[in-house]
Amino acid sequence: MKLTPKGQATRQRIIEGTAEYLRGNDPGAVTLDDVRAVTRTSKGQLFHYFPDGKEQLLLAVARHEADRVLTDQEPHLSRLDTWESWSAWREAVVARYRAQGRLCPLGALMTQVSSTPGAAEVVTQLLGQWQERVRRGVVVMQEQGEIRADLDPDRAAAAFVAGIQGGVQVLRATGSTMHLEALLDTLMDHLGRP
């Protein structure tokens, strides 16, 4: 669907309003009436921008939230070429999840859209992009002689992404970033951080 700039802005406002609602304390099973109320849109507008209904909207919100996960780690995630940049990235990751607290917008959203076609692909794409950026950082640091040459960059990057997600799950249960921070420090030490 080709949208005018005003239409694109309205569609984005609906997506962001829905995302903000889902980041709330207890969004429960979101309904289109909930979305209409929080975004101040009519049913006609919702179906104009999301003709396939709630599933299409929630999938758009999932993409939005997935993009935020990576955007919140920039510019550090794309510049993992010094130990200082790795430390800055670590701090950005911890700060993001500390601010988020027990609420995980992407996790809450994926619960809502788990049976929606395309939802798993959104998460798979997010994890793939995330892992690739970390992998590139490992490779650059290997080329500079800062990380052991025999370390597998793919496995190291996979460990970071899986570990961060595990740390976030513990954070959701405990409210503490201690496990997330320990994981990041341990993996960075494994890479050979001085």
mmCIF file of C-alpha atoms in Angstrom:
data_model
loop_
_atom_site.group_PDB
_atom_site.id
_atom_site.type_symbol
_atom_site.label_atom_id
_atom_site.label_comp_id
_atom_site.label_asym_id
_atom_site.label_seq_id
_atom_site.Cartn_x
_atom_site.Cartn_y
_atom_site.Cartn_z
ATOM 1 C CA MET A 1 0.000 0.000 0.000
ATOM 2 C CA LYS A 2 1.432 3.372 -1.051
ATOM 3 C CA LEU A 3 0.844 6.008 1.598
ATOM 4 C CA THR A 4 1.137 9.761 1.572
ATOM 5 C CA PRO A 5 3.547 11.291 4.116
ATOM 6 C CA LYS A 6 0.520 12.086 6.312
ATOM 7 C CA GLY A 7 -0.709 8.505 5.950
ATOM 8 C CA GLN A 8 2.732 7.146 6.829
ATOM 9 C CA ALA A 9 2.790 9.362 9.918
ATOM 10 C CA THR A 10 -0.668 8.147 10.996
ATOM 11 C CA ARG A 11 0.279 4.507 10.460
ATOM 12 C CA GLN A 12 3.490 5.033 12.449
ATOM 13 C CA ARG A 13 1.557 6.781 15.239
ATOM 14 C CA ILE A 14 -0.727 3.729 15.493
ATOM 15 C CA ILE A 15 2.251 1.370 15.609
ATOM 16 C CA GLU A 16 4.082 3.423 18.242
ATOM 17 C CA GLY A 17 0.950 3.920 20.344
ATOM 18 C CA THR A 18 0.262 0.196 20.298
ATOM 19 C CA ALA A 19 3.887 -0.534 21.193
ATOM 20 C CA GLU A 20 3.739 1.895 24.106
ATOM 21 C CA TYR A 21 0.520 0.286 25.327
ATOM 22 C CA LEU A 22 2.148 -3.145 25.171
ATOM 23 C CA ARG A 23 5.083 -1.825 27.213
ATOM 24 C CA GLY A 24 2.644 -1.027 30.027
ATOM 25 C CA ASN A 25 2.438 -2.931 33.273
ATOM 26 C CA ASP A 26 -0.233 -5.389 32.230
ATOM 27 C CA PRO A 27 -1.497 -5.056 28.671
ATOM 28 C CA GLY A 28 -3.190 -8.456 28.771
ATOM 29 C CA ALA A 29 -4.616 -9.608 25.467
ATOM 30 C CA VAL A 30 -4.717 -6.396 23.462
ATOM 31 C CA THR A 31 -7.874 -5.700 21.488
ATOM 32 C CA LEU A 32 -8.494 -3.333 18.601
ATOM 33 C CA ASP A 33 -10.687 -1.299 20.965
ATOM 34 C CA ASP A 34 -7.640 -0.913 23.240
ATOM 35 C CA VAL A 35 -5.597 0.238 20.259
ATOM 36 C CA ARG A 36 -8.298 2.665 19.156
ATOM 37 C CA ALA A 37 -8.449 4.164 22.638
ATOM 38 C CA VAL A 38 -4.687 4.613 23.111
ATOM 39 C CA THR A 39 -4.029 5.848 19.574
ATOM 40 C CA ARG A 40 -7.195 7.943 19.250
ATOM 41 C CA THR A 41 -8.053 6.387 15.913
ATOM 42 C CA SER A 42 -11.280 5.164 14.419
ATOM 43 C CA LYS A 43 -12.018 1.593 13.431
ATOM 44 C CA GLY A 44 -12.011 2.783 9.814
ATOM 45 C CA GLN A 45 -8.496 4.190 10.194
ATOM 46 C CA LEU A 46 -7.221 0.994 11.771
ATOM 47 C CA PHE A 47 -8.545 -1.119 8.932
ATOM 48 C CA HIS A 48 -7.346 1.380 6.338
ATOM 49 C CA TYR A 49 -3.748 1.050 7.529
ATOM 50 C CA PHE A 50 -4.008 -2.577 8.670
ATOM 51 C CA PRO A 51 -6.613 -4.191 6.381
ATOM 52 C CA ASP A 52 -5.840 -7.672 7.711
ATOM 53 C CA GLY A 53 -6.694 -6.527 11.233
ATOM 54 C CA LYS A 54 -5.079 -7.111 14.583
ATOM 55 C CA GLU A 55 -2.518 -9.688 13.439
ATOM 56 C CA GLN A 56 -1.153 -7.358 10.756
ATOM 57 C CA LEU A 57 -0.934 -4.492 13.257
ATOM 58 C CA LEU A 58 0.812 -6.595 15.903
ATOM 59 C CA LEU A 59 3.259 -7.900 13.328
ATOM 60 C CA ALA A 60 4.094 -4.285 12.377
ATOM 61 C CA VAL A 61 4.558 -3.519 16.086
ATOM 62 C CA ALA A 62 6.827 -6.576 16.427
ATOM 63 C CA ARG A 63 9.017 -5.258 13.610
ATOM 64 C CA HIS A 64 9.071 -1.823 15.271
ATOM 65 C CA GLU A 65 10.103 -3.264 18.642
ATOM 66 C CA ALA A 66 12.709 -5.536 17.038
ATOM 67 C CA ASP A 67 14.237 -2.499 15.331
ATOM 68 C CA ARG A 68 14.321 -0.689 18.688
ATOM 69 C CA VAL A 69 16.353 -3.494 20.272
ATOM 70 C CA LEU A 70 19.170 -2.846 17.807
ATOM 71 C CA THR A 71 18.720 0.929 17.553
ATOM 72 C CA ASP A 72 19.025 1.281 21.339
ATOM 73 C CA GLN A 73 22.505 -0.292 21.157
ATOM 74 C CA GLU A 74 23.823 2.108 18.533
ATOM 75 C CA PRO A 75 26.223 3.533 17.616
ATOM 76 C CA HIS A 76 28.206 1.068 19.744
ATOM 77 C CA LEU A 77 26.924 -2.190 18.244
ATOM 78 C CA SER A 78 28.113 -1.239 14.756
ATOM 79 C CA ARG A 79 31.522 -0.055 16.014
ATOM 80 C CA LEU A 80 32.893 -2.899 18.094
ATOM 81 C CA ASP A 81 36.476 -2.191 17.021
ATOM 82 C CA THR A 82 38.175 -1.280 20.322
ATOM 83 C CA TRP A 83 37.832 -2.468 23.895
ATOM 84 C CA GLU A 84 36.428 0.967 24.716
ATOM 85 C CA SER A 85 33.674 0.459 22.143
ATOM 86 C CA TRP A 86 32.904 -2.999 23.553
ATOM 87 C CA SER A 87 32.620 -1.452 27.021
ATOM 88 C CA ALA A 88 30.355 1.310 25.700
ATOM 89 C CA TRP A 89 28.172 -1.313 24.007
ATOM 90 C CA ARG A 90 28.010 -3.328 27.228
ATOM 91 C CA GLU A 91 26.891 -0.215 29.109
ATOM 92 C CA ALA A 92 24.242 0.568 26.456
ATOM 93 C CA VAL A 93 22.840 -2.971 26.691
ATOM 94 C CA VAL A 94 22.715 -2.883 30.493
ATOM 95 C CA ALA A 95 21.201 0.622 30.514
ATOM 96 C CA ARG A 96 18.483 -0.406 28.054
ATOM 97 C CA TYR A 97 17.420 -3.413 30.067
ATOM 98 C CA ARG A 98 17.818 -1.652 33.420
ATOM 99 C CA ALA A 99 15.434 1.062 32.184
ATOM 100 C CA GLN A 100 13.074 -1.572 30.850
ATOM 101 C CA GLY A 101 13.022 -3.446 34.145
ATOM 102 C CA ARG A 102 10.844 -6.503 34.390
ATOM 103 C CA LEU A 103 8.847 -5.485 31.347
ATOM 104 C CA CYS A 104 10.100 -6.787 28.033
ATOM 105 C CA PRO A 105 8.113 -5.126 25.258
ATOM 106 C CA LEU A 106 9.284 -7.538 22.591
ATOM 107 C CA GLY A 107 8.646 -10.525 24.864
ATOM 108 C CA ALA A 108 5.147 -9.297 25.744
ATOM 109 C CA LEU A 109 4.436 -8.632 22.111
ATOM 110 C CA MET A 110 5.689 -12.008 20.939
ATOM 111 C CA THR A 111 3.329 -13.632 23.436
ATOM 112 C CA GLN A 112 0.502 -11.750 21.734
ATOM 113 C CA VAL A 113 1.557 -12.667 18.192
ATOM 114 C CA SER A 114 3.155 -16.083 18.711
ATOM 115 C CA SER A 115 0.654 -17.774 16.390
ATOM 116 C CA THR A 116 0.689 -14.950 13.833
ATOM 117 C CA PRO A 117 2.299 -15.910 10.524
ATOM 118 C CA GLY A 118 5.556 -14.018 10.209
ATOM 119 C CA ALA A 119 6.125 -13.444 13.932
ATOM 120 C CA ALA A 120 8.846 -16.062 14.269
ATOM 121 C CA GLU A 121 10.586 -14.594 11.238
ATOM 122 C CA VAL A 122 10.673 -11.163 12.919
ATOM 123 C CA VAL A 123 12.505 -12.617 15.919
ATOM 124 C CA THR A 124 14.762 -14.771 13.744
ATOM 125 C CA GLN A 125 15.726 -11.745 11.655
ATOM 126 C CA LEU A 126 16.384 -9.640 14.767
ATOM 127 C CA LEU A 127 18.608 -12.290 16.312
ATOM 128 C CA GLY A 128 20.438 -12.804 13.017
ATOM 129 C CA GLN A 129 21.156 -9.089 12.585
ATOM 130 C CA TRP A 130 22.242 -8.771 16.203
ATOM 131 C CA GLN A 131 24.535 -11.784 16.000
ATOM 132 C CA GLU A 132 26.051 -10.568 12.718
ATOM 133 C CA ARG A 133 26.956 -7.168 14.187
ATOM 134 C CA VAL A 134 28.629 -8.780 17.197
ATOM 135 C CA ARG A 135 30.401 -11.272 14.899
ATOM 136 C CA ARG A 136 31.783 -8.418 12.793
ATOM 137 C CA GLY A 137 33.132 -6.821 15.965
ATOM 138 C CA VAL A 138 34.890 -10.045 16.935
ATOM 139 C CA VAL A 139 36.407 -10.373 13.440
ATOM 140 C CA VAL A 140 37.664 -6.756 13.446
ATOM 141 C CA MET A 141 39.224 -7.248 16.857
ATOM 142 C CA GLN A 142 40.848 -10.503 15.668
ATOM 143 C CA GLU A 143 42.284 -8.706 12.650
ATOM 144 C CA GLN A 144 43.781 -6.127 15.004
ATOM 145 C CA GLY A 145 45.275 -8.861 17.189
ATOM 146 C CA GLU A 146 43.068 -7.930 20.165
ATOM 147 C CA ILE A 147 41.192 -11.263 20.241
ATOM 148 C CA ARG A 148 42.643 -14.756 19.780
ATOM 149 C CA ALA A 149 42.693 -15.833 16.129
ATOM 150 C CA ASP A 150 41.483 -19.341 17.031
ATOM 151 C CA LEU A 151 38.223 -18.041 18.539
ATOM 152 C CA ASP A 152 35.186 -18.806 16.345
ATOM 153 C CA PRO A 153 33.471 -15.432 15.732
ATOM 154 C CA ASP A 154 30.099 -17.038 14.954
ATOM 155 C CA ARG A 155 30.039 -19.030 18.185
ATOM 156 C CA ALA A 156 31.225 -16.064 20.238
ATOM 157 C CA ALA A 157 28.514 -13.826 18.748
ATOM 158 C CA ALA A 158 25.879 -16.533 19.261
ATOM 159 C CA ALA A 159 26.933 -16.816 22.909
ATOM 160 C CA PHE A 160 26.538 -13.055 23.397
ATOM 161 C CA VAL A 161 23.058 -12.955 21.877
ATOM 162 C CA ALA A 162 21.835 -16.080 23.671
ATOM 163 C CA GLY A 163 23.410 -14.936 26.923
ATOM 164 C CA ILE A 164 21.856 -11.487 26.742
ATOM 165 C CA GLN A 165 18.454 -13.028 26.136
ATOM 166 C CA GLY A 166 18.965 -15.365 29.096
ATOM 167 C CA GLY A 167 20.053 -12.447 31.261
ATOM 168 C CA VAL A 168 16.930 -10.558 30.222
ATOM 169 C CA GLN A 169 14.734 -13.512 31.208
ATOM 170 C CA VAL A 170 16.369 -13.590 34.660
ATOM 171 C CA LEU A 171 15.874 -9.807 34.875
ATOM 172 C CA ARG A 172 12.171 -10.275 34.106
ATOM 173 C CA ALA A 173 11.930 -12.747 36.986
ATOM 174 C CA THR A 174 14.104 -10.953 39.535
ATOM 175 C CA GLY A 175 14.172 -7.296 38.529
ATOM 176 C CA SER A 176 17.985 -7.355 38.727
ATOM 177 C CA THR A 177 20.529 -6.846 35.931
ATOM 178 C CA MET A 178 23.206 -8.676 37.939
ATOM 179 C CA HIS A 179 23.059 -11.842 35.807
ATOM 180 C CA LEU A 180 23.061 -9.895 32.551
ATOM 181 C CA GLU A 181 26.071 -7.872 33.673
ATOM 182 C CA ALA A 182 27.911 -10.998 34.841
ATOM 183 C CA LEU A 183 27.281 -12.676 31.517
ATOM 184 C CA LEU A 184 28.552 -9.717 29.479
ATOM 185 C CA ASP A 185 31.655 -9.368 31.656
ATOM 186 C CA THR A 186 32.414 -13.091 31.491
ATOM 187 C CA LEU A 187 32.067 -13.224 27.714
ATOM 188 C CA MET A 188 34.158 -10.096 27.220
ATOM 189 C CA ASP A 189 36.830 -11.582 29.487
ATOM 190 C CA HIS A 190 36.645 -14.772 27.381
ATOM 191 C CA LEU A 191 37.341 -12.672 24.284
ATOM 192 C CA GLY A 192 40.489 -11.436 26.000
ATOM 193 C CA ARG A 193 39.528 -8.042 27.347
ATOM 194 C CA PRO A 194 42.550 -6.571 29.146
#
